[in-house]
């Protein structure tokens, strides 16, 4: 069964591009094409409107991957950008970050990293389509919002667990299993001990529902389970070897609260 998501691979190393394409096809995704040059990529995107563009930053020629992403933004084409890169220098990263990509994949690309990144991106795309569909159908919007609000208020957030929507199902997550939650524009991602879930609500909404004795906002983009913090440095906290930024005022408050945990 084909997935409704279409993916364009923009990569000038054809062996790498072919391997990526094969893996995506085996996962059930439709690969719209493989193009090695920036000019060809822009033409393909304009004509075919892929949902996701896997974009090598260091393309040969006069247009690199970041130039392509900049043009996509300028023309307001609706496609998610995932960068492929073997270049880890700070200047390139900052230039690429300014285009607000959905993700970065470092070469050599591990199959599991590719799969999880595409799945997360697909989830965000499909949720955005649901939102857009609701906005186009006011009657449907009213029912959906009422139902969602009732679920959030009455059932989704309980004392020791929450329920999140995953592919038309409500999946249980124990609060004690949540490591941290990261803001992602108008969405947020819940990272647990086993997996990651994407929610189409702002981080503030989730923060308001969770116990402030166990969870704390340490940065505008991160809400953490303070009982699971392993280390604290001057600028970061570490949970399961994942470094999360913490601001100065939050650090002071964290030390106060840790004494009470």
PDB file of C-alpha atoms in Angstrom:
ATOM      1  CA  UNK A   1       0.000   0.000   0.000  1.00  0.00           C
ATOM      2  CA  UNK A   2       1.463   3.347  -1.071  1.00  0.00           C
ATOM      3  CA  UNK A   3       1.793   6.145   1.414  1.00  0.00           C
ATOM      4  CA  UNK A   4       0.090   9.449   0.435  1.00  0.00           C
ATOM      5  CA  UNK A   5       3.342  11.318   1.156  1.00  0.00           C
ATOM      6  CA  UNK A   6       5.631  12.009  -1.822  1.00  0.00           C
ATOM      7  CA  UNK A   7       9.370  12.584  -1.401  1.00  0.00           C
ATOM      8  CA  UNK A   8      11.941  14.199  -3.686  1.00  0.00           C
ATOM      9  CA  UNK A   9      15.603  13.250  -3.196  1.00  0.00           C
ATOM     10  CA  UNK A  10      18.064  16.006  -4.140  1.00  0.00           C
ATOM     11  CA  UNK A  11      21.522  14.432  -3.974  1.00  0.00           C
ATOM     12  CA  UNK A  12      24.471  14.587  -6.386  1.00  0.00           C
ATOM     13  CA  UNK A  13      26.062  11.349  -5.177  1.00  0.00           C
ATOM     14  CA  UNK A  14      23.907   8.940  -7.123  1.00  0.00           C
ATOM     15  CA  UNK A  15      24.813   5.815  -5.164  1.00  0.00           C
ATOM     16  CA  UNK A  16      23.699   7.495  -1.933  1.00  0.00           C
ATOM     17  CA  UNK A  17      20.566   8.825  -3.637  1.00  0.00           C
ATOM     18  CA  UNK A  18      19.680   5.371  -4.987  1.00  0.00           C
ATOM     19  CA  UNK A  19      20.084   3.760  -1.557  1.00  0.00           C
ATOM     20  CA  UNK A  20      17.874   6.408   0.059  1.00  0.00           C
ATOM     21  CA  UNK A  21      15.247   5.976  -2.660  1.00  0.00           C
ATOM     22  CA  UNK A  22      15.217   2.198  -2.237  1.00  0.00           C
ATOM     23  CA  UNK A  23      14.833   2.445   1.530  1.00  0.00           C
ATOM     24  CA  UNK A  24      11.965   4.908   1.209  1.00  0.00           C
ATOM     25  CA  UNK A  25      10.230   2.725  -1.366  1.00  0.00           C
ATOM     26  CA  UNK A  26      10.590  -0.318   0.898  1.00  0.00           C
ATOM     27  CA  UNK A  27       8.977   1.716   3.685  1.00  0.00           C
ATOM     28  CA  UNK A  28       5.996   2.373   1.426  1.00  0.00           C
ATOM     29  CA  UNK A  29       6.694   5.969   0.442  1.00  0.00           C
ATOM     30  CA  UNK A  30       6.431   7.337  -3.071  1.00  0.00           C
ATOM     31  CA  UNK A  31       9.737   8.734  -4.314  1.00  0.00           C
ATOM     32  CA  UNK A  32       8.817  11.486  -6.758  1.00  0.00           C
ATOM     33  CA  UNK A  33      12.300  11.565  -8.248  1.00  0.00           C
ATOM     34  CA  UNK A  34      16.044  11.852  -7.764  1.00  0.00           C
ATOM     35  CA  UNK A  35      17.749  15.011  -9.017  1.00  0.00           C
ATOM     36  CA  UNK A  36      21.447  15.910  -8.673  1.00  0.00           C
ATOM     37  CA  UNK A  37      21.427  19.665  -9.356  1.00  0.00           C
ATOM     38  CA  UNK A  38      19.802  22.690  -7.761  1.00  0.00           C
ATOM     39  CA  UNK A  39      18.273  24.068 -10.943  1.00  0.00           C
ATOM     40  CA  UNK A  40      16.619  20.718 -11.721  1.00  0.00           C
ATOM     41  CA  UNK A  41      15.366  20.464  -8.141  1.00  0.00           C
ATOM     42  CA  UNK A  42      13.628  23.849  -8.263  1.00  0.00           C
ATOM     43  CA  UNK A  43      11.944  22.992 -11.557  1.00  0.00           C
ATOM     44  CA  UNK A  44      10.807  19.604 -10.220  1.00  0.00           C
ATOM     45  CA  UNK A  45       9.422  21.114  -7.013  1.00  0.00           C
ATOM     46  CA  UNK A  46       7.513  23.775  -8.944  1.00  0.00           C
ATOM     47  CA  UNK A  47       5.981  21.231 -11.316  1.00  0.00           C
ATOM     48  CA  UNK A  48       5.330  18.300  -8.958  1.00  0.00           C
ATOM     49  CA  UNK A  49       4.934  19.792  -5.447  1.00  0.00           C
ATOM     50  CA  UNK A  50       6.437  16.963  -3.362  1.00  0.00           C
ATOM     51  CA  UNK A  51       5.504  16.833   0.314  1.00  0.00           C
ATOM     52  CA  UNK A  52       9.080  16.292   1.532  1.00  0.00           C
ATOM     53  CA  UNK A  53      12.403  17.289   0.001  1.00  0.00           C
ATOM     54  CA  UNK A  54      15.476  15.395   1.174  1.00  0.00           C
ATOM     55  CA  UNK A  55      18.071  18.004   0.358  1.00  0.00           C
ATOM     56  CA  UNK A  56      21.844  17.609   0.265  1.00  0.00           C
ATOM     57  CA  UNK A  57      23.382  20.842   1.534  1.00  0.00           C
ATOM     58  CA  UNK A  58      26.626  20.578  -0.447  1.00  0.00           C
ATOM     59  CA  UNK A  59      25.330  20.177  -3.978  1.00  0.00           C
ATOM     60  CA  UNK A  60      27.732  20.708  -6.833  1.00  0.00           C
ATOM     61  CA  UNK A  61      27.029  23.688  -9.062  1.00  0.00           C
ATOM     62  CA  UNK A  62      26.034  27.290  -8.519  1.00  0.00           C
ATOM     63  CA  UNK A  63      23.022  26.478  -6.298  1.00  0.00           C
ATOM     64  CA  UNK A  64      23.516  24.532  -3.074  1.00  0.00           C
ATOM     65  CA  UNK A  65      20.861  22.957  -0.869  1.00  0.00           C
ATOM     66  CA  UNK A  66      20.410  26.019   1.321  1.00  0.00           C
ATOM     67  CA  UNK A  67      19.855  28.177  -1.772  1.00  0.00           C
ATOM     68  CA  UNK A  68      17.107  25.763  -2.837  1.00  0.00           C
ATOM     69  CA  UNK A  69      15.454  25.936   0.592  1.00  0.00           C
ATOM     70  CA  UNK A  70      15.618  29.739   0.503  1.00  0.00           C
ATOM     71  CA  UNK A  71      13.873  29.742  -2.885  1.00  0.00           C
ATOM     72  CA  UNK A  72      11.221  27.322  -1.589  1.00  0.00           C
ATOM     73  CA  UNK A  73      10.453  29.732   1.244  1.00  0.00           C
ATOM     74  CA  UNK A  74      10.466  32.759  -1.069  1.00  0.00           C
ATOM     75  CA  UNK A  75       7.973  31.149  -3.456  1.00  0.00           C
ATOM     76  CA  UNK A  76       5.917  29.786  -0.528  1.00  0.00           C
ATOM     77  CA  UNK A  77       5.958  26.237  -1.853  1.00  0.00           C
ATOM     78  CA  UNK A  78       4.471  23.885   0.726  1.00  0.00           C
ATOM     79  CA  UNK A  79       7.087  21.198   1.212  1.00  0.00           C
ATOM     80  CA  UNK A  80       9.030  20.014   4.258  1.00  0.00           C
ATOM     81  CA  UNK A  81      12.798  20.361   4.051  1.00  0.00           C
ATOM     82  CA  UNK A  82      15.103  17.713   5.530  1.00  0.00           C
ATOM     83  CA  UNK A  83      18.784  18.440   5.061  1.00  0.00           C
ATOM     84  CA  UNK A  84      21.361  15.760   4.290  1.00  0.00           C
ATOM     85  CA  UNK A  85      24.879  16.748   5.251  1.00  0.00           C
ATOM     86  CA  UNK A  86      28.365  15.509   6.029  1.00  0.00           C
ATOM     87  CA  UNK A  87      29.424  19.049   6.947  1.00  0.00           C
ATOM     88  CA  UNK A  88      29.292  19.855  10.645  1.00  0.00           C
ATOM     89  CA  UNK A  89      30.790  23.351  10.685  1.00  0.00           C
ATOM     90  CA  UNK A  90      28.902  25.954  12.682  1.00  0.00           C
ATOM     91  CA  UNK A  91      28.586  28.560   9.916  1.00  0.00           C
ATOM     92  CA  UNK A  92      26.892  26.109   7.531  1.00  0.00           C
ATOM     93  CA  UNK A  93      24.578  24.862  10.264  1.00  0.00           C
ATOM     94  CA  UNK A  94      23.488  28.386  11.212  1.00  0.00           C
ATOM     95  CA  UNK A  95      22.889  29.298   7.571  1.00  0.00           C
ATOM     96  CA  UNK A  96      20.801  26.168   7.089  1.00  0.00           C
ATOM     97  CA  UNK A  97      18.924  26.654  10.383  1.00  0.00           C
ATOM     98  CA  UNK A  98      17.707  30.056   9.181  1.00  0.00           C
ATOM     99  CA  UNK A  99      15.581  28.261   6.544  1.00  0.00           C
ATOM    100  CA  UNK A 100      13.678  26.427   9.334  1.00  0.00           C
ATOM    101  CA  UNK A 101      14.093  22.846   8.102  1.00  0.00           C
ATOM    102  CA  UNK A 102      12.083  20.018   9.613  1.00  0.00           C
ATOM    103  CA  UNK A 103      15.255  18.030  10.384  1.00  0.00           C
ATOM    104  CA  UNK A 104      18.915  17.334   9.652  1.00  0.00           C
ATOM    105  CA  UNK A 105      20.293  13.904   8.733  1.00  0.00           C
ATOM    106  CA  UNK A 106      24.045  13.392   9.034  1.00  0.00           C
ATOM    107  CA  UNK A 107      25.901  11.271   6.511  1.00  0.00           C
ATOM    108  CA  UNK A 108      26.425   8.382   6.435  1.00  0.00           C
ATOM    109  CA  UNK A 109      22.674   8.075   6.959  1.00  0.00           C
ATOM    110  CA  UNK A 110      21.540   5.220   9.167  1.00  0.00           C
ATOM    111  CA  UNK A 111      18.377   3.448   7.943  1.00  0.00           C
ATOM    112  CA  UNK A 112      16.657   3.810  11.336  1.00  0.00           C
ATOM    113  CA  UNK A 113      17.439   7.560  11.454  1.00  0.00           C
ATOM    114  CA  UNK A 114      15.976   7.998   7.979  1.00  0.00           C
ATOM    115  CA  UNK A 115      12.853   6.040   8.885  1.00  0.00           C
ATOM    116  CA  UNK A 116      12.171   7.890  12.141  1.00  0.00           C
ATOM    117  CA  UNK A 117      12.826  11.308  10.648  1.00  0.00           C
ATOM    118  CA  UNK A 118      10.468  10.658   7.742  1.00  0.00           C
ATOM    119  CA  UNK A 119       7.786   9.259  10.064  1.00  0.00           C
ATOM    120  CA  UNK A 120       7.929  12.314  12.324  1.00  0.00           C
ATOM    121  CA  UNK A 121       7.821  14.644   9.347  1.00  0.00           C
ATOM    122  CA  UNK A 122       4.917  12.720   7.841  1.00  0.00           C
ATOM    123  CA  UNK A 123       3.019  12.985  11.128  1.00  0.00           C
ATOM    124  CA  UNK A 124       3.448  16.761  11.149  1.00  0.00           C
ATOM    125  CA  UNK A 125       2.360  17.074   7.520  1.00  0.00           C
ATOM    126  CA  UNK A 126      -0.772  14.980   8.039  1.00  0.00           C
ATOM    127  CA  UNK A 127      -1.707  16.908  11.177  1.00  0.00           C
ATOM    128  CA  UNK A 128      -1.294  20.174   9.298  1.00  0.00           C
ATOM    129  CA  UNK A 129      -3.566  18.841   6.561  1.00  0.00           C
ATOM    130  CA  UNK A 130      -6.180  17.998   9.187  1.00  0.00           C
ATOM    131  CA  UNK A 131      -5.980  21.545  10.530  1.00  0.00           C
ATOM    132  CA  UNK A 132      -6.273  23.038   7.036  1.00  0.00           C
ATOM    133  CA  UNK A 133      -9.203  20.761   6.234  1.00  0.00           C
ATOM    134  CA  UNK A 134     -10.961  21.855   9.407  1.00  0.00           C
ATOM    135  CA  UNK A 135     -10.387  25.524   8.566  1.00  0.00           C
ATOM    136  CA  UNK A 136     -11.981  24.934   5.153  1.00  0.00           C
ATOM    137  CA  UNK A 137     -15.027  23.225   6.713  1.00  0.00           C
ATOM    138  CA  UNK A 138     -16.414  25.343   9.589  1.00  0.00           C
ATOM    139  CA  UNK A 139     -19.097  22.825  10.633  1.00  0.00           C
ATOM    140  CA  UNK A 140     -16.512  20.062  10.822  1.00  0.00           C
ATOM    141  CA  UNK A 141     -14.206  22.415  12.683  1.00  0.00           C
ATOM    142  CA  UNK A 142     -16.787  23.009  15.406  1.00  0.00           C
ATOM    143  CA  UNK A 143     -17.305  19.286  16.002  1.00  0.00           C
ATOM    144  CA  UNK A 144     -13.599  18.489  15.937  1.00  0.00           C
ATOM    145  CA  UNK A 145     -12.645  21.257  18.334  1.00  0.00           C
ATOM    146  CA  UNK A 146     -15.456  20.411  20.738  1.00  0.00           C
ATOM    147  CA  UNK A 147     -14.517  16.746  20.712  1.00  0.00           C
ATOM    148  CA  UNK A 148     -10.818  17.448  21.136  1.00  0.00           C
ATOM    149  CA  UNK A 149     -11.384  19.923  23.958  1.00  0.00           C
ATOM    150  CA  UNK A 150     -13.625  17.476  25.775  1.00  0.00           C
ATOM    151  CA  UNK A 151     -11.034  14.763  25.404  1.00  0.00           C
ATOM    152  CA  UNK A 152      -8.236  16.986  26.634  1.00  0.00           C
ATOM    153  CA  UNK A 153     -10.193  18.252  29.598  1.00  0.00           C
ATOM    154  CA  UNK A 154     -11.982  15.074  30.655  1.00  0.00           C
ATOM    155  CA  UNK A 155      -9.889  12.107  29.611  1.00  0.00           C
ATOM    156  CA  UNK A 156      -6.564  12.682  27.911  1.00  0.00           C
ATOM    157  CA  UNK A 157      -4.640  14.050  30.900  1.00  0.00           C
ATOM    158  CA  UNK A 158      -4.988  11.914  34.011  1.00  0.00           C
ATOM    159  CA  UNK A 159      -2.912  11.885  37.199  1.00  0.00           C
ATOM    160  CA  UNK A 160      -0.395   9.277  36.083  1.00  0.00           C
ATOM    161  CA  UNK A 161      -0.906   9.063  32.328  1.00  0.00           C
ATOM    162  CA  UNK A 162      -1.886  10.956  29.202  1.00  0.00           C
ATOM    163  CA  UNK A 163      -3.368   9.849  25.914  1.00  0.00           C
ATOM    164  CA  UNK A 164      -2.097  11.082  22.561  1.00  0.00           C
ATOM    165  CA  UNK A 165      -3.514  10.552  19.103  1.00  0.00           C
ATOM    166  CA  UNK A 166      -1.362   8.321  16.881  1.00  0.00           C
ATOM    167  CA  UNK A 167      -2.737   7.398  13.450  1.00  0.00           C
ATOM    168  CA  UNK A 168      -6.409   7.547  14.436  1.00  0.00           C
ATOM    169  CA  UNK A 169      -5.813   5.813  17.796  1.00  0.00           C
ATOM    170  CA  UNK A 170      -5.417   7.149  21.328  1.00  0.00           C
ATOM    171  CA  UNK A 171      -2.177   5.805  22.798  1.00  0.00           C
ATOM    172  CA  UNK A 172      -1.435   5.763  26.526  1.00  0.00           C
ATOM    173  CA  UNK A 173       1.795   7.317  27.854  1.00  0.00           C
ATOM    174  CA  UNK A 174       2.689   7.060  31.519  1.00  0.00           C
ATOM    175  CA  UNK A 175       3.780  10.433  32.856  1.00  0.00           C
ATOM    176  CA  UNK A 176       6.699   8.791  34.662  1.00  0.00           C
ATOM    177  CA  UNK A 177       8.025   7.619  31.271  1.00  0.00           C
ATOM    178  CA  UNK A 178       8.190  11.133  29.799  1.00  0.00           C
ATOM    179  CA  UNK A 179      11.799  12.354  29.634  1.00  0.00           C
ATOM    180  CA  UNK A 180      11.135  15.800  28.206  1.00  0.00           C
ATOM    181  CA  UNK A 181       8.881  17.702  25.808  1.00  0.00           C
ATOM    182  CA  UNK A 182      10.198  19.960  23.071  1.00  0.00           C
ATOM    183  CA  UNK A 183       8.338  22.840  21.422  1.00  0.00           C
ATOM    184  CA  UNK A 184       8.253  22.727  17.635  1.00  0.00           C
ATOM    185  CA  UNK A 185       6.510  25.815  16.253  1.00  0.00           C
ATOM    186  CA  UNK A 186       2.816  25.290  17.050  1.00  0.00           C
ATOM    187  CA  UNK A 187       3.439  21.618  17.820  1.00  0.00           C
ATOM    188  CA  UNK A 188       5.407  19.802  20.490  1.00  0.00           C
ATOM    189  CA  UNK A 189       7.194  16.466  20.663  1.00  0.00           C
ATOM    190  CA  UNK A 190       6.994  14.175  23.676  1.00  0.00           C
ATOM    191  CA  UNK A 191      10.143  12.119  24.219  1.00  0.00           C
ATOM    192  CA  UNK A 192       9.631   9.033  26.386  1.00  0.00           C
ATOM    193  CA  UNK A 193      11.909   6.211  27.453  1.00  0.00           C
ATOM    194  CA  UNK A 194      10.696   4.165  24.491  1.00  0.00           C
ATOM    195  CA  UNK A 195       9.569   6.483  21.694  1.00  0.00           C
ATOM    196  CA  UNK A 196       8.603   9.953  20.470  1.00  0.00           C
ATOM    197  CA  UNK A 197       5.127  11.386  19.855  1.00  0.00           C
ATOM    198  CA  UNK A 198       4.114  14.552  18.037  1.00  0.00           C
ATOM    199  CA  UNK A 199       1.209  16.636  19.375  1.00  0.00           C
ATOM    200  CA  UNK A 200      -0.537  19.350  17.386  1.00  0.00           C
ATOM    201  CA  UNK A 201      -0.793  21.652  20.414  1.00  0.00           C
ATOM    202  CA  UNK A 202       1.627  24.269  21.780  1.00  0.00           C
ATOM    203  CA  UNK A 203       3.999  23.347  24.597  1.00  0.00           C
ATOM    204  CA  UNK A 204       2.200  25.741  26.962  1.00  0.00           C
ATOM    205  CA  UNK A 205      -1.006  23.697  26.674  1.00  0.00           C
ATOM    206  CA  UNK A 206       0.803  20.533  27.728  1.00  0.00           C
ATOM    207  CA  UNK A 207       2.705  22.337  30.489  1.00  0.00           C
ATOM    208  CA  UNK A 208      -0.565  23.527  32.018  1.00  0.00           C
ATOM    209  CA  UNK A 209      -1.838  19.937  32.210  1.00  0.00           C
ATOM    210  CA  UNK A 210       1.229  18.316  33.787  1.00  0.00           C
ATOM    211  CA  UNK A 211       2.207  18.420  37.457  1.00  0.00           C
ATOM    212  CA  UNK A 212       4.563  21.299  38.235  1.00  0.00           C
ATOM    213  CA  UNK A 213       6.150  19.214  40.997  1.00  0.00           C
ATOM    214  CA  UNK A 214       7.545  16.808  38.419  1.00  0.00           C
ATOM    215  CA  UNK A 215       7.887  18.932  35.274  1.00  0.00           C
ATOM    216  CA  UNK A 216       9.607  22.251  34.774  1.00  0.00           C
ATOM    217  CA  UNK A 217      10.108  24.646  31.871  1.00  0.00           C
ATOM    218  CA  UNK A 218      13.894  25.103  31.677  1.00  0.00           C
ATOM    219  CA  UNK A 219      13.928  26.906  28.342  1.00  0.00           C
ATOM    220  CA  UNK A 220      11.301  28.390  26.052  1.00  0.00           C
ATOM    221  CA  UNK A 221      11.468  25.199  23.976  1.00  0.00           C
ATOM    222  CA  UNK A 222      11.869  22.531  26.657  1.00  0.00           C
ATOM    223  CA  UNK A 223       9.769  21.116  29.474  1.00  0.00           C
ATOM    224  CA  UNK A 224      11.640  18.406  31.415  1.00  0.00           C
ATOM    225  CA  UNK A 225      10.869  15.693  33.927  1.00  0.00           C
ATOM    226  CA  UNK A 226      13.118  16.897  36.755  1.00  0.00           C
ATOM    227  CA  UNK A 227      13.061  13.485  38.422  1.00  0.00           C
ATOM    228  CA  UNK A 228      14.910  12.027  35.426  1.00  0.00           C
ATOM    229  CA  UNK A 229      17.709  14.605  35.124  1.00  0.00           C
ATOM    230  CA  UNK A 230      21.104  12.863  35.193  1.00  0.00           C
ATOM    231  CA  UNK A 231      23.479  15.837  35.124  1.00  0.00           C
ATOM    232  CA  UNK A 232      23.435  19.632  35.255  1.00  0.00           C
ATOM    233  CA  UNK A 233      26.129  21.838  33.709  1.00  0.00           C
ATOM    234  CA  UNK A 234      26.388  25.630  33.453  1.00  0.00           C
ATOM    235  CA  UNK A 235      24.253  25.769  30.320  1.00  0.00           C
ATOM    236  CA  UNK A 236      22.562  22.371  29.915  1.00  0.00           C
ATOM    237  CA  UNK A 237      20.822  19.566  31.721  1.00  0.00           C
ATOM    238  CA  UNK A 238      21.320  15.964  30.604  1.00  0.00           C
ATOM    239  CA  UNK A 239      18.632  13.316  30.413  1.00  0.00           C
ATOM    240  CA  UNK A 240      19.617   9.928  29.005  1.00  0.00           C
ATOM    241  CA  UNK A 241      22.732  11.535  27.460  1.00  0.00           C
ATOM    242  CA  UNK A 242      20.578  14.142  25.683  1.00  0.00           C
ATOM    243  CA  UNK A 243      21.791  17.711  26.321  1.00  0.00           C
ATOM    244  CA  UNK A 244      18.978  20.245  26.778  1.00  0.00           C
ATOM    245  CA  UNK A 245      19.606  24.005  27.148  1.00  0.00           C
ATOM    246  CA  UNK A 246      18.682  25.711  30.402  1.00  0.00           C
ATOM    247  CA  UNK A 247      18.538  29.453  31.051  1.00  0.00           C
ATOM    248  CA  UNK A 248      19.994  31.110  34.145  1.00  0.00           C
ATOM    249  CA  UNK A 249      16.741  31.886  35.965  1.00  0.00           C
ATOM    250  CA  UNK A 250      15.422  28.388  35.339  1.00  0.00           C
ATOM    251  CA  UNK A 251      18.648  26.894  36.667  1.00  0.00           C
ATOM    252  CA  UNK A 252      18.260  28.723  39.974  1.00  0.00           C
ATOM    253  CA  UNK A 253      14.661  27.557  40.280  1.00  0.00           C
ATOM    254  CA  UNK A 254      15.656  24.018  39.330  1.00  0.00           C
ATOM    255  CA  UNK A 255      18.178  23.787  42.176  1.00  0.00           C
ATOM    256  CA  UNK A 256      15.508  24.956  44.613  1.00  0.00           C
ATOM    257  CA  UNK A 257      13.029  22.384  43.375  1.00  0.00           C
ATOM    258  CA  UNK A 258      15.519  19.525  43.287  1.00  0.00           C
ATOM    259  CA  UNK A 259      15.987  19.931  47.028  1.00  0.00           C
ATOM    260  CA  UNK A 260      12.297  19.172  47.433  1.00  0.00           C
ATOM    261  CA  UNK A 261      12.196  16.174  45.078  1.00  0.00           C
TER     262      UNK A 261
END
